Amino acid sequence: MPEDTQTFLAGIHPYDTLPTEERAQLCGMFRRLDVPAGQVIFRFGERLDGLYVVRAGHVRIEGEQGEVLSHLMARNSFGERGLMRDGFAASTAIAEEDCTLFLLPAGRFLALIEAHEAFRRFFSRGKGEAAAPRRPALTDMRVAELMAADPTTCEADTPIRDAAALMRERRISSLPVLEKGALAGIVTIRDMSNKVVAGGIDPTGPVAGIMTRNPLVLAPSAIGSDVLHAMMEHRIGHIPVVEAGRLVGIVTQTNLTRAQAESSAHLVRDLAQAQDVAGLAAVTAKIPALLRQLVGAGNRHDVVTRLVTDIADTVTRRLLAMAETELGPPPVPYLWAACGSQGRQEQTGVSDQDNCLILDNAASEADMAYFTRLAQIVSDGLNACGYVYCPGDMMATNPRWCQPLATWRRYFAGWIAKADPESQMLSSVMFDLRGIGGQGALLTRLQEETLAAAAQNTIFVAQMVANSLKHTPPLGLLRGFATFRSGEHKDTIDLKHNGVVPVTDLGRVYALQGRLPAVNTRARLQGAMAAGIVSPGGGQDLLDAYDLIAQTRLEHQARQVAAGEAVDNFMAPARVSDFERSHLRDAFVVVRRMQSAAGSGRGVPG
């Protein structure tokens, strides 16, 4: 298969854990399938030919009864459940649009499962970066995640005509009715139609005359199945949500439909169809709600951040396409690459942009004007979509980070040779590069060369280890936390710089020591254990600690979204239970222990 296929697989876990030569051989075993929209790829109960990987397009997965289980997009895999069970499909797969799929023969897939722990763990237990993340099950979601908060209401003595006008103005189909601040009833479009229009009730009379008194209510802690069962049993489409006697929201059939529809796949589809930057920004504005929904449904942090990053990748590629439409075809091949959290596929609800352009060596001085303009269009578009300009100017708009491949080779060689503070800082950023749009081959060879050179330079590795110890966990005395003592973030801890970043830095060091091509932190930690860079015990402890810290960070951001607050990384330990604080502190202790082991050169505790 072409070289870009190798680049494609290298960006997917667990394929990124394979040695380069083995991954290249594996590429030759995949068969490309071009599937038109609407075609059934396989049906429930049919014998499977192998594992499918989506290269482009969208695939819908349905259960035995035709219920939609998930919507898959590029880099998602499917068919593994049936292959690992009895060789027969456990679901039905349908192309939602024209798709390009890669098919790995069943025998080869099962051989990978047998030979590689990373593949076995990934496909059999659902751990790691889920290749085919499913949307949260509606039946398991909390009502608090489904409801419309602070619903529009009216008083019981409001004239029916005024209540109808309010519903039309707000484009809502129901209206909770209050008496002395408490929920007294609910009126719906059906009440207006059946009782007023068809029943002849005077529209100037009070809405209390047509409302349903003492309606069925649910608590925010109820789950989606409670909503569905209540709606079916009582034949209603609107349920007020009450907590401690106070109306806090309403859940309707529209909310249920929206919860099912607002998946990352649908956002990606909307982005792909957007015609301008304003259209892209309208879609990315939904990311906080998506994050809240995904976290509220119990998804792991690595699944959530992967889905959020996929959206950023799609925005970037759409902006590149828009730029090329405006500027014309590029004069030479190029690669737009991301570093930072987007490069590692670990974006949360707070993200600036970190990116660069790697140009083909054929680029002339005259060609630079084209790429300067392209970088500006894309960077401005990202900023408009909520990915704000990098405060450190680590962007392709900076001429330093828009250079031919030969210059990038000199950059990395110089950083490795010097290993001064600036070189360490830049290496920490640039070792997380991942291609987003353009020619992936421009980065593949560069990464291989750089990893080899860096691993051989023991002084550089030692200084990168020292650099990784600059961010320390927020541990205080007497089993407490070292919170900020003053300022804007008083009494909080920074879950990013003192929580996630220390583990990210350790993962990067392990990748250098083991020449591991993965850039995702979880994949690096797993690769380090597989390669013997860290002991199984120490590595698993660190992985578990990272999972807890990263999950806590996402849950904190989801709470902020729910409260209508600006999303950040600063959490007050008092906002979580004693149980959670105890486990979070234990996680920070593990990180500090692993930092000490890395810094002392004594190896990693088991």
PDB file of N, CA and C in Angstrom, residues 383-415:
ATOM      1  N   ASN A 383      -8.804  30.373  15.406  1.00  0.00           N
ATOM      2  CA  ASN A 383      -9.085  31.306  16.497  1.00  0.00           C
ATOM      3  C   ASN A 383     -10.576  31.642  16.560  1.00  0.00           C
ATOM      4  N   ALA A 384     -11.183  31.847  15.418  1.00  0.00           N
ATOM      5  CA  ALA A 384     -12.615  32.155  15.371  1.00  0.00           C
ATOM      6  C   ALA A 384     -13.455  30.983  15.865  1.00  0.00           C
ATOM      7  N   CYS A 385     -12.922  29.771  15.740  1.00  0.00           N
ATOM      8  CA  CYS A 385     -13.641  28.570  16.168  1.00  0.00           C
ATOM      9  C   CYS A 385     -13.354  28.201  17.622  1.00  0.00           C
ATOM     10  N   GLY A 386     -12.646  29.060  18.338  1.00  0.00           N
ATOM     11  CA  GLY A 386     -12.403  28.819  19.753  1.00  0.00           C
ATOM     12  C   GLY A 386     -11.035  28.272  20.085  1.00  0.00           C
ATOM     13  N   TYR A 387     -10.234  27.956  19.081  1.00  0.00           N
ATOM     14  CA  TYR A 387      -8.866  27.495  19.314  1.00  0.00           C
ATOM     15  C   TYR A 387      -7.974  28.733  19.245  1.00  0.00           C
ATOM     16  N   VAL A 388      -7.808  29.392  20.367  1.00  0.00           N
ATOM     17  CA  VAL A 388      -7.222  30.732  20.379  1.00  0.00           C
ATOM     18  C   VAL A 388      -5.752  30.697  19.980  1.00  0.00           C
ATOM     19  N   TYR A 389      -5.266  31.868  19.556  1.00  0.00           N
ATOM     20  CA  TYR A 389      -3.859  31.987  19.164  1.00  0.00           C
ATOM     21  C   TYR A 389      -2.952  31.559  20.321  1.00  0.00           C
ATOM     22  N   CYS A 390      -1.874  30.860  19.975  1.00  0.00           N
ATOM     23  CA  CYS A 390      -0.919  30.414  20.985  1.00  0.00           C
ATOM     24  C   CYS A 390      -0.198  31.616  21.587  1.00  0.00           C
ATOM     25  N   PRO A 391      -0.223  31.784  22.902  1.00  0.00           N
ATOM     26  CA  PRO A 391       0.457  32.930  23.512  1.00  0.00           C
ATOM     27  C   PRO A 391       1.961  32.902  23.300  1.00  0.00           C
ATOM     28  N   GLY A 392       2.526  31.710  23.061  1.00  0.00           N
ATOM     29  CA  GLY A 392       3.954  31.602  22.805  1.00  0.00           C
ATOM     30  C   GLY A 392       4.299  31.661  21.328  1.00  0.00           C
ATOM     31  N   ASP A 393       3.315  31.969  20.480  1.00  0.00           N
ATOM     32  CA  ASP A 393       3.509  32.092  19.024  1.00  0.00           C
ATOM     33  C   ASP A 393       4.039  30.808  18.392  1.00  0.00           C
ATOM     34  N   MET A 394       3.630  29.671  18.959  1.00  0.00           N
ATOM     35  CA  MET A 394       4.006  28.380  18.376  1.00  0.00           C
ATOM     36  C   MET A 394       2.966  28.027  17.319  1.00  0.00           C
ATOM     37  N   MET A 395       3.028  28.760  16.201  1.00  0.00           N
ATOM     38  CA  MET A 395       2.029  28.601  15.143  1.00  0.00           C
ATOM     39  C   MET A 395       2.691  28.725  13.781  1.00  0.00           C
ATOM     40  N   ALA A 396       2.019  28.172  12.795  1.00  0.00           N
ATOM     41  CA  ALA A 396       2.554  28.208  11.427  1.00  0.00           C
ATOM     42  C   ALA A 396       2.635  29.622  10.879  1.00  0.00           C
ATOM     43  N   THR A 397       1.946  30.570  11.497  1.00  0.00           N
ATOM     44  CA  THR A 397       2.030  31.974  11.066  1.00  0.00           C
ATOM     45  C   THR A 397       3.378  32.584  11.424  1.00  0.00           C
ATOM     46  N   ASN A 398       4.101  31.974  12.343  1.00  0.00           N
ATOM     47  CA  ASN A 398       5.454  32.414  12.682  1.00  0.00           C
ATOM     48  C   ASN A 398       6.405  31.823  11.637  1.00  0.00           C
ATOM     49  N   PRO A 399       7.121  32.655  10.878  1.00  0.00           N
ATOM     50  CA  PRO A 399       8.000  32.131   9.816  1.00  0.00           C
ATOM     51  C   PRO A 399       8.952  31.041  10.302  1.00  0.00           C
ATOM     52  N   ARG A 400       9.312  31.084  11.573  1.00  0.00           N
ATOM     53  CA  ARG A 400      10.225  30.070  12.108  1.00  0.00           C
ATOM     54  C   ARG A 400       9.618  28.679  12.029  1.00  0.00           C
ATOM     55  N   TRP A 401       8.285  28.591  12.111  1.00  0.00           N
ATOM     56  CA  TRP A 401       7.621  27.291  12.117  1.00  0.00           C
ATOM     57  C   TRP A 401       6.894  27.004  10.802  1.00  0.00           C
ATOM     58  N   CYS A 402       7.345  27.635   9.754  1.00  0.00           N
ATOM     59  CA  CYS A 402       6.841  27.378   8.397  1.00  0.00           C
ATOM     60  C   CYS A 402       8.064  27.259   7.494  1.00  0.00           C
ATOM     61  N   GLN A 403       8.604  26.037   7.416  1.00  0.00           N
ATOM     62  CA  GLN A 403       9.904  25.845   6.783  1.00  0.00           C
ATOM     63  C   GLN A 403       9.960  24.536   5.999  1.00  0.00           C
ATOM     64  N   PRO A 404      10.889  24.444   5.042  1.00  0.00           N
ATOM     65  CA  PRO A 404      11.090  23.185   4.311  1.00  0.00           C
ATOM     66  C   PRO A 404      11.587  22.080   5.245  1.00  0.00           C
ATOM     67  N   LEU A 405      11.440  20.851   4.799  1.00  0.00           N
ATOM     68  CA  LEU A 405      11.818  19.698   5.595  1.00  0.00           C
ATOM     69  C   LEU A 405      13.289  19.754   6.009  1.00  0.00           C
ATOM     70  N   ALA A 406      14.151  20.192   5.103  1.00  0.00           N
ATOM     71  CA  ALA A 406      15.581  20.255   5.423  1.00  0.00           C
ATOM     72  C   ALA A 406      15.836  21.164   6.626  1.00  0.00           C
ATOM     73  N   THR A 407      15.112  22.261   6.705  1.00  0.00           N
ATOM     74  CA  THR A 407      15.264  23.172   7.842  1.00  0.00           C
ATOM     75  C   THR A 407      14.789  22.511   9.128  1.00  0.00           C
ATOM     76  N   TRP A 408      13.683  21.775   9.050  1.00  0.00           N
ATOM     77  CA  TRP A 408      13.200  21.067  10.220  1.00  0.00           C
ATOM     78  C   TRP A 408      14.214  20.026  10.681  1.00  0.00           C
ATOM     79  N   ARG A 409      14.882  19.373   9.767  1.00  0.00           N
ATOM     80  CA  ARG A 409      15.925  18.414  10.149  1.00  0.00           C
ATOM     81  C   ARG A 409      17.045  19.123  10.909  1.00  0.00           C
ATOM     82  N   ARG A 410      17.423  20.311  10.438  1.00  0.00           N
ATOM     83  CA  ARG A 410      18.468  21.082  11.129  1.00  0.00           C
ATOM     84  C   ARG A 410      17.990  21.517  12.504  1.00  0.00           C
ATOM     85  N   TYR A 411      16.717  21.905  12.586  1.00  0.00           N
ATOM     86  CA  TYR A 411      16.163  22.295  13.887  1.00  0.00           C
ATOM     87  C   TYR A 411      16.358  21.186  14.905  1.00  0.00           C
ATOM     88  N   PHE A 412      15.870  19.986  14.576  1.00  0.00           N
ATOM     89  CA  PHE A 412      15.913  18.883  15.531  1.00  0.00           C
ATOM     90  C   PHE A 412      17.352  18.477  15.851  1.00  0.00           C
ATOM     91  N   ALA A 413      18.203  18.451  14.819  1.00  0.00           N
ATOM     92  CA  ALA A 413      19.602  18.094  15.055  1.00  0.00           C
ATOM     93  C   ALA A 413      20.255  19.097  16.000  1.00  0.00           C
ATOM     94  N   GLY A 414      19.929  20.378  15.821  1.00  0.00           N
ATOM     95  CA  GLY A 414      20.500  21.416  16.680  1.00  0.00           C
ATOM     96  C   GLY A 414      19.991  21.324  18.110  1.00  0.00           C
ATOM     97  N   TRP A 415      18.702  21.067  18.265  1.00  0.00           N
ATOM     98  CA  TRP A 415      18.142  20.955  19.622  1.00  0.00           C
ATOM     99  C   TRP A 415      18.763  19.785  20.375  1.00  0.00           C
TER     100      TRP A 415
END
